[in-house]
């Protein structure tokens, strides 16, 4: 079995993630190639697309959202994702067991909760008009006064196929967006059967080569090994002797292929989609990126691996990007970070009067 070095695995994933070379591809098409983008906050996928698409303009994604080609809703791992409408319809039933299992986190707050009754009531409410989750909880609390209101809202979020209703604001959604039934918004019915094998091949095409455990981490679906064994996949071995699976003919560039500096948003899926994350981030840097309150900070990569954090702000017309490196930065790399960072700042703060990139002491 061919052994793939850690750099070979890294370059293979970066190629599929459009992080080796920006491509001139439509935003909706890239969202599809990535099988969705983590969308915990509305801005994050926009930043992720800016780093992957040549000449990306946020208005292009705005148009795809308005045209209902791309939607934002609860999907993989039970978290908010930006996905194509086609993929939402295709795979919502596939991930349904993950979402149903998510109710276990309620613990004692689930006392008295009858999911089937709550789902029926929530569907009836949302069929009338889009609602925020505060409105959903308040309305359900009136019907189920003895059940924890957070449990009522969480049950609705996990079990009712909903998408977030966009608004006429920057990044397409407000912080407290309304939700609406997915089938009604998209105008088509959900695919009736689960397609886990198809989801495996889509995952590998976007994140491979990888293990069944990696797929489970990304999707939330469990016991994936039989799915992998039943597919016509190529196999490799990593440096630790573990078997990696991949779809045939997927890009696997030379390990010495240059990897330019790239800025990743908070919660980018390249950091969240493998059981072992050393293909993109060293173990020693994880505590700085993955916080105790479950946030994943915005990062930048150097030579294909996470090398530091970034934040941005605008005050009195001055837009500032602050870099926090994990180690010493070469002068050549610093210049590249400043060039790329200046472009990111202009994307984030187009109305600023001046732009500056600084490195934290």
mmCIF file of N, CA, C and O in Angstrom, residues 283-354:
data_model
loop_
_atom_site.group_PDB
_atom_site.id
_atom_site.type_symbol
_atom_site.label_atom_id
_atom_site.label_comp_id
_atom_site.label_asym_id
_atom_site.label_seq_id
_atom_site.Cartn_x
_atom_site.Cartn_y
_atom_site.Cartn_z
ATOM 1 N N UNK A 283 -0.713 19.691 16.955
ATOM 2 C CA UNK A 283 -1.384 19.511 18.242
ATOM 3 C C UNK A 283 -1.061 20.629 19.225
ATOM 4 O O UNK A 283 -1.920 21.060 19.995
ATOM 5 N N UNK A 284 0.171 21.120 19.192
ATOM 6 C CA UNK A 284 0.587 22.145 20.155
ATOM 7 C C UNK A 284 -0.147 23.468 19.965
ATOM 8 O O UNK A 284 -0.222 24.287 20.896
ATOM 9 N N UNK A 285 -0.717 23.682 18.766
ATOM 10 C CA UNK A 285 -1.411 24.942 18.496
ATOM 11 C C UNK A 285 -2.925 24.858 18.718
ATOM 12 O O UNK A 285 -3.606 25.889 18.699
ATOM 13 N N UNK A 286 -3.435 23.660 18.917
ATOM 14 C CA UNK A 286 -4.890 23.500 19.071
ATOM 15 C C UNK A 286 -5.485 24.333 20.208
ATOM 16 O O UNK A 286 -6.534 24.956 20.042
ATOM 17 N N UNK A 287 -4.856 24.354 21.405
ATOM 18 C CA UNK A 287 -5.465 25.114 22.501
ATOM 19 C C UNK A 287 -5.668 26.598 22.194
ATOM 20 O O UNK A 287 -6.585 27.222 22.729
ATOM 21 N N UNK A 288 -4.829 27.152 21.337
ATOM 22 C CA UNK A 288 -4.960 28.569 20.981
ATOM 23 C C UNK A 288 -6.105 28.806 20.000
ATOM 24 O O UNK A 288 -6.626 29.926 19.904
ATOM 25 N N UNK A 289 -6.493 27.759 19.267
ATOM 26 C CA UNK A 289 -7.513 27.900 18.217
ATOM 27 C C UNK A 289 -8.888 27.437 18.680
ATOM 28 O O UNK A 289 -9.897 28.102 18.446
ATOM 29 N N UNK A 290 -8.924 26.287 19.354
ATOM 30 C CA UNK A 290 -10.191 25.711 19.815
ATOM 31 C C UNK A 290 -10.405 26.108 21.271
ATOM 32 O O UNK A 290 -9.725 25.610 22.165
ATOM 33 N N UNK A 291 -11.339 27.014 21.525
ATOM 34 C CA UNK A 291 -11.503 27.561 22.864
ATOM 35 C C UNK A 291 -12.406 26.678 23.733
ATOM 36 O O UNK A 291 -13.153 25.836 23.223
ATOM 37 N N UNK A 292 -12.355 26.918 25.032
ATOM 38 C CA UNK A 292 -13.152 26.128 25.967
ATOM 39 C C UNK A 292 -14.648 26.378 25.811
ATOM 40 O O UNK A 292 -15.465 25.537 26.175
ATOM 41 N N UNK A 293 -15.015 27.545 25.286
ATOM 42 C CA UNK A 293 -16.439 27.820 25.062
ATOM 43 C C UNK A 293 -16.884 27.430 23.653
ATOM 44 O O UNK A 293 -17.885 27.930 23.135
ATOM 45 N N UNK A 294 -16.109 26.506 23.042
ATOM 46 C CA UNK A 294 -16.464 25.842 21.779
ATOM 47 C C UNK A 294 -16.392 26.749 20.548
ATOM 48 O O UNK A 294 -16.996 26.449 19.525
ATOM 49 N N UNK A 295 -15.657 27.832 20.626
ATOM 50 C CA UNK A 295 -15.426 28.626 19.428
ATOM 51 C C UNK A 295 -14.176 28.115 18.719
ATOM 52 O O UNK A 295 -13.305 27.471 19.333
ATOM 53 N N UNK A 296 -14.092 28.383 17.432
ATOM 54 C CA UNK A 296 -12.903 28.053 16.649
ATOM 55 C C UNK A 296 -12.434 29.362 16.027
ATOM 56 O O UNK A 296 -13.123 29.940 15.188
ATOM 57 N N UNK A 297 -11.296 29.846 16.462
ATOM 58 C CA UNK A 297 -10.847 31.171 16.072
ATOM 59 C C UNK A 297 -10.435 31.239 14.599
ATOM 60 O O UNK A 297 -10.128 30.220 13.969
ATOM 61 N N UNK A 298 -10.423 32.453 14.077
ATOM 62 C CA UNK A 298 -9.966 32.689 12.711
ATOM 63 C C UNK A 298 -8.454 32.482 12.652
ATOM 64 O O UNK A 298 -7.717 32.953 13.525
ATOM 65 N N UNK A 299 -7.995 31.782 11.626
ATOM 66 C CA UNK A 299 -6.583 31.414 11.530
ATOM 67 C C UNK A 299 -6.012 31.785 10.163
ATOM 68 O O UNK A 299 -6.751 32.103 9.228
ATOM 69 N N UNK A 300 -4.685 31.735 10.075
ATOM 70 C CA UNK A 300 -4.058 31.824 8.759
ATOM 71 C C UNK A 300 -3.071 30.673 8.616
ATOM 72 O O UNK A 300 -2.557 30.146 9.605
ATOM 73 N N UNK A 301 -2.853 30.263 7.381
ATOM 74 C CA UNK A 301 -1.931 29.155 7.106
ATOM 75 C C UNK A 301 -0.684 29.665 6.405
ATOM 76 O O UNK A 301 -0.725 30.613 5.611
ATOM 77 N N UNK A 302 0.415 29.018 6.723
ATOM 78 C CA UNK A 302 1.697 29.256 6.057
ATOM 79 C C UNK A 302 2.233 27.892 5.650
ATOM 80 O O UNK A 302 2.287 26.976 6.465
ATOM 81 N N UNK A 303 2.577 27.761 4.376
ATOM 82 C CA UNK A 303 3.028 26.467 3.849
ATOM 83 C C UNK A 303 1.993 25.377 4.124
ATOM 84 O O UNK A 303 2.326 24.222 4.361
ATOM 85 N N UNK A 304 0.714 25.753 4.090
ATOM 86 C CA UNK A 304 -0.356 24.773 4.189
ATOM 87 C C UNK A 304 -0.801 24.407 5.590
ATOM 88 O O UNK A 304 -1.755 23.644 5.742
ATOM 89 N N UNK A 305 -0.150 24.937 6.618
ATOM 90 C CA UNK A 305 -0.491 24.577 7.990
ATOM 91 C C UNK A 305 -0.804 25.833 8.808
ATOM 92 O O UNK A 305 -0.232 26.901 8.565
ATOM 93 N N UNK A 306 -1.706 25.691 9.765
ATOM 94 C CA UNK A 306 -2.090 26.826 10.603
ATOM 95 C C UNK A 306 -0.856 27.372 11.316
ATOM 96 O O UNK A 306 -0.135 26.633 11.986
ATOM 97 N N UNK A 307 -0.635 28.686 11.157
ATOM 98 C CA UNK A 307 0.570 29.303 11.716
ATOM 99 C C UNK A 307 0.262 30.473 12.638
ATOM 100 O O UNK A 307 1.174 31.063 13.214
ATOM 101 N N UNK A 308 -1.029 30.828 12.773
ATOM 102 C CA UNK A 308 -1.366 31.947 13.645
ATOM 103 C C UNK A 308 -2.833 32.295 13.577
ATOM 104 O O UNK A 308 -3.617 31.655 12.864
ATOM 105 N N UNK A 309 -3.211 33.327 14.336
ATOM 106 C CA UNK A 309 -4.582 33.804 14.411
ATOM 107 C C UNK A 309 -4.681 35.190 13.786
ATOM 108 O O UNK A 309 -3.679 35.901 13.661
ATOM 109 N N UNK A 310 -5.891 35.575 13.410
ATOM 110 C CA UNK A 310 -6.102 36.940 12.927
ATOM 111 C C UNK A 310 -7.433 37.483 13.418
ATOM 112 O O UNK A 310 -8.377 36.737 13.648
ATOM 113 N N UNK A 311 -7.454 38.785 13.602
ATOM 114 C CA UNK A 311 -8.690 39.501 13.913
ATOM 115 C C UNK A 311 -8.700 40.781 13.102
ATOM 116 O O UNK A 311 -7.645 41.262 12.665
ATOM 117 N N UNK A 312 -9.875 41.343 12.898
ATOM 118 C CA UNK A 312 -9.966 42.610 12.170
ATOM 119 C C UNK A 312 -10.947 43.537 12.869
ATOM 120 O O UNK A 312 -11.875 43.085 13.553
ATOM 121 N N UNK A 313 -10.733 44.838 12.700
ATOM 122 C CA UNK A 313 -11.654 45.828 13.239
ATOM 123 C C UNK A 313 -11.505 47.120 12.464
ATOM 124 O O UNK A 313 -10.483 47.338 11.783
ATOM 125 N N UNK A 314 -12.519 47.960 12.550
ATOM 126 C CA UNK A 314 -12.445 49.278 11.941
ATOM 127 C C UNK A 314 -12.807 50.321 12.997
ATOM 128 O O UNK A 314 -13.852 50.214 13.642
ATOM 129 N N UNK A 315 -11.933 51.279 13.186
ATOM 130 C CA UNK A 315 -12.176 52.367 14.119
ATOM 131 C C UNK A 315 -11.821 53.693 13.454
ATOM 132 O O UNK A 315 -10.719 53.842 12.920
ATOM 133 N N UNK A 316 -12.785 54.596 13.468
ATOM 134 C CA UNK A 316 -12.591 55.928 12.905
ATOM 135 C C UNK A 316 -12.010 55.869 11.485
ATOM 136 O O UNK A 316 -11.086 56.603 11.140
ATOM 137 N N UNK A 317 -12.546 54.958 10.699
ATOM 138 C CA UNK A 317 -12.160 54.867 9.298
ATOM 139 C C UNK A 317 -10.888 54.091 9.033
ATOM 140 O O UNK A 317 -10.507 53.908 7.872
ATOM 141 N N UNK A 318 -10.232 53.608 10.091
ATOM 142 C CA UNK A 318 -8.994 52.838 9.919
ATOM 143 C C UNK A 318 -9.286 51.354 10.136
ATOM 144 O O UNK A 318 -9.714 50.950 11.220
ATOM 145 N N UNK A 319 -9.079 50.565 9.107
ATOM 146 C CA UNK A 319 -9.278 49.116 9.206
ATOM 147 C C UNK A 319 -7.951 48.467 9.553
ATOM 148 O O UNK A 319 -6.930 48.735 8.904
ATOM 149 N N UNK A 320 -7.968 47.635 10.597
ATOM 150 C CA UNK A 320 -6.734 47.007 11.061
ATOM 151 C C UNK A 320 -6.895 45.499 11.119
ATOM 152 O O UNK A 320 -7.866 44.989 11.679
ATOM 153 N N UNK A 321 -5.943 44.796 10.532
ATOM 154 C CA UNK A 321 -5.870 43.344 10.641
ATOM 155 C C UNK A 321 -4.714 43.032 11.583
ATOM 156 O O UNK A 321 -3.583 43.435 11.336
ATOM 157 N N UNK A 322 -5.006 42.326 12.665
ATOM 158 C CA UNK A 322 -3.982 41.988 13.640
ATOM 159 C C UNK A 322 -3.631 40.514 13.540
ATOM 160 O O UNK A 322 -4.508 39.648 13.648
ATOM 161 N N UNK A 323 -2.366 40.222 13.317
ATOM 162 C CA UNK A 323 -1.872 38.852 13.215
ATOM 163 C C UNK A 323 -1.233 38.448 14.542
ATOM 164 O O UNK A 323 -0.478 39.221 15.138
ATOM 165 N N UNK A 324 -1.528 37.230 14.971
ATOM 166 C CA UNK A 324 -0.890 36.676 16.163
ATOM 167 C C UNK A 324 -0.212 35.374 15.765
ATOM 168 O O UNK A 324 -0.842 34.312 15.734
ATOM 169 N N UNK A 325 1.062 35.432 15.408
ATOM 170 C CA UNK A 325 1.765 34.224 14.940
ATOM 171 C C UNK A 325 2.068 33.270 16.091
ATOM 172 O O UNK A 325 2.216 33.686 17.233
ATOM 173 N N UNK A 326 2.164 31.987 15.762
ATOM 174 C CA UNK A 326 2.503 30.974 16.756
ATOM 175 C C UNK A 326 4.013 30.808 16.924
ATOM 176 O O UNK A 326 4.480 30.148 17.832
ATOM 177 N N UNK A 327 4.764 31.383 16.022
ATOM 178 C CA UNK A 327 6.222 31.264 16.087
ATOM 179 C C UNK A 327 6.853 32.378 15.288
ATOM 180 O O UNK A 327 6.203 33.356 14.911
ATOM 181 N N UNK A 328 8.128 32.246 15.007
ATOM 182 C CA UNK A 328 8.841 33.251 14.236
ATOM 183 C C UNK A 328 8.376 33.257 12.792
ATOM 184 O O UNK A 328 8.137 32.201 12.198
ATOM 185 N N UNK A 329 8.227 34.458 12.229
ATOM 186 C CA UNK A 329 7.767 34.593 10.847
ATOM 187 C C UNK A 329 8.912 35.090 9.972
ATOM 188 O O UNK A 329 9.524 36.123 10.271
ATOM 189 N N UNK A 330 9.194 34.373 8.904
ATOM 190 C CA UNK A 330 10.237 34.798 7.973
ATOM 191 C C UNK A 330 9.828 36.094 7.274
ATOM 192 O O UNK A 330 8.639 36.361 7.072
ATOM 193 N N UNK A 331 10.800 36.910 6.893
ATOM 194 C CA UNK A 331 10.497 38.186 6.239
ATOM 195 C C UNK A 331 9.677 37.985 4.972
ATOM 196 O O UNK A 331 8.750 38.729 4.689
ATOM 197 N N UNK A 332 10.058 36.983 4.193
ATOM 198 C CA UNK A 332 9.323 36.701 2.960
ATOM 199 C C UNK A 332 7.879 36.347 3.269
ATOM 200 O O UNK A 332 6.947 36.801 2.585
ATOM 201 N N UNK A 333 7.658 35.537 4.301
ATOM 202 C CA UNK A 333 6.308 35.156 4.691
ATOM 203 C C UNK A 333 5.538 36.353 5.218
ATOM 204 O O UNK A 333 4.348 36.521 4.932
ATOM 205 N N UNK A 334 6.208 37.207 5.984
ATOM 206 C CA UNK A 334 5.558 38.407 6.515
ATOM 207 C C UNK A 334 5.048 39.294 5.386
ATOM 208 O O UNK A 334 3.934 39.830 5.450
ATOM 209 N N UNK A 335 5.844 39.432 4.359
ATOM 210 C CA UNK A 335 5.424 40.249 3.211
ATOM 211 C C UNK A 335 4.201 39.639 2.535
ATOM 212 O O UNK A 335 3.272 40.347 2.136
ATOM 213 N N UNK A 336 4.199 38.309 2.410
ATOM 214 C CA UNK A 336 3.055 37.634 1.801
ATOM 215 C C UNK A 336 1.813 37.774 2.673
ATOM 216 O O UNK A 336 0.696 38.003 2.175
ATOM 217 N N UNK A 337 1.980 37.660 3.996
ATOM 218 C CA UNK A 337 0.859 37.842 4.926
ATOM 219 C C UNK A 337 0.285 39.245 4.811
ATOM 220 O O UNK A 337 -0.937 39.436 4.835
ATOM 221 N N UNK A 338 1.153 40.223 4.670
ATOM 222 C CA UNK A 338 0.679 41.607 4.586
ATOM 223 C C UNK A 338 -0.050 41.861 3.271
ATOM 224 O O UNK A 338 -1.072 42.559 3.242
ATOM 225 N N UNK A 339 0.437 41.282 2.186
ATOM 226 C CA UNK A 339 -0.256 41.440 0.895
ATOM 227 C C UNK A 339 -1.633 40.788 0.942
ATOM 228 O O UNK A 339 -2.646 41.394 0.580
ATOM 229 N N UNK A 340 -1.661 39.540 1.366
ATOM 230 C CA UNK A 340 -2.930 38.813 1.422
ATOM 231 C C UNK A 340 -3.864 39.443 2.452
ATOM 232 O O UNK A 340 -5.066 39.573 2.235
ATOM 233 N N UNK A 341 -3.295 39.838 3.584
ATOM 234 C CA UNK A 341 -4.093 40.446 4.639
ATOM 235 C C UNK A 341 -4.706 41.764 4.224
ATOM 236 O O UNK A 341 -5.846 42.079 4.582
ATOM 237 N N UNK A 342 -3.968 42.552 3.448
ATOM 238 C CA UNK A 342 -4.511 43.822 2.960
ATOM 239 C C UNK A 342 -5.711 43.583 2.049
ATOM 240 O O UNK A 342 -6.701 44.313 2.100
ATOM 241 N N UNK A 343 -5.618 42.547 1.223
ATOM 242 C CA UNK A 343 -6.749 42.202 0.365
ATOM 243 C C UNK A 343 -7.952 41.778 1.179
ATOM 244 O O UNK A 343 -9.095 42.163 0.877
ATOM 245 N N UNK A 344 -7.714 40.984 2.222
ATOM 246 C CA UNK A 344 -8.815 40.550 3.089
ATOM 247 C C UNK A 344 -9.456 41.750 3.772
ATOM 248 O O UNK A 344 -10.690 41.844 3.856
ATOM 249 N N UNK A 345 -8.641 42.673 4.270
ATOM 250 C CA UNK A 345 -9.186 43.860 4.936
ATOM 251 C C UNK A 345 -10.072 44.676 4.001
ATOM 252 O O UNK A 345 -11.133 45.161 4.399
ATOM 253 N N UNK A 346 -9.637 44.827 2.775
ATOM 254 C CA UNK A 346 -10.426 45.602 1.810
ATOM 255 C C UNK A 346 -11.740 44.894 1.488
ATOM 256 O O UNK A 346 -12.747 45.544 1.189
ATOM 257 N N UNK A 347 -11.725 43.573 1.541
ATOM 258 C CA UNK A 347 -12.967 42.823 1.348
ATOM 259 C C UNK A 347 -13.903 43.016 2.547
ATOM 260 O O UNK A 347 -15.100 43.242 2.377
ATOM 261 N N UNK A 348 -13.340 42.933 3.743
ATOM 262 C CA UNK A 348 -14.158 43.029 4.957
ATOM 263 C C UNK A 348 -14.650 44.449 5.220
ATOM 264 O O UNK A 348 -15.768 44.643 5.703
ATOM 265 N N UNK A 349 -13.800 45.428 4.947
ATOM 266 C CA UNK A 349 -14.106 46.821 5.286
ATOM 267 C C UNK A 349 -13.948 47.715 4.057
ATOM 268 O O UNK A 349 -13.056 48.545 3.977
ATOM 269 N N UNK A 350 -14.830 47.553 3.073
ATOM 270 C CA UNK A 350 -14.655 48.298 1.816
ATOM 271 C C UNK A 350 -14.796 49.812 1.964
ATOM 272 O O UNK A 350 -14.325 50.555 1.097
ATOM 273 N N UNK A 351 -15.393 50.270 3.042
ATOM 274 C CA UNK A 351 -15.621 51.703 3.205
ATOM 275 C C UNK A 351 -14.587 52.382 4.097
ATOM 276 O O UNK A 351 -14.714 53.574 4.400
ATOM 277 N N UNK A 352 -13.589 51.641 4.526
ATOM 278 C CA UNK A 352 -12.553 52.238 5.375
ATOM 279 C C UNK A 352 -11.734 53.250 4.578
ATOM 280 O O UNK A 352 -11.617 53.157 3.358
ATOM 281 N N UNK A 353 -11.148 54.208 5.299
ATOM 282 C CA UNK A 353 -10.325 55.233 4.654
ATOM 283 C C UNK A 353 -8.873 54.779 4.510
ATOM 284 O O UNK A 353 -8.161 55.225 3.606
ATOM 285 N N UNK A 354 -8.441 53.901 5.412
ATOM 286 C CA UNK A 354 -7.066 53.392 5.330
ATOM 287 C C UNK A 354 -7.007 51.991 5.905
ATOM 288 O O UNK A 354 -7.913 51.565 6.648
#
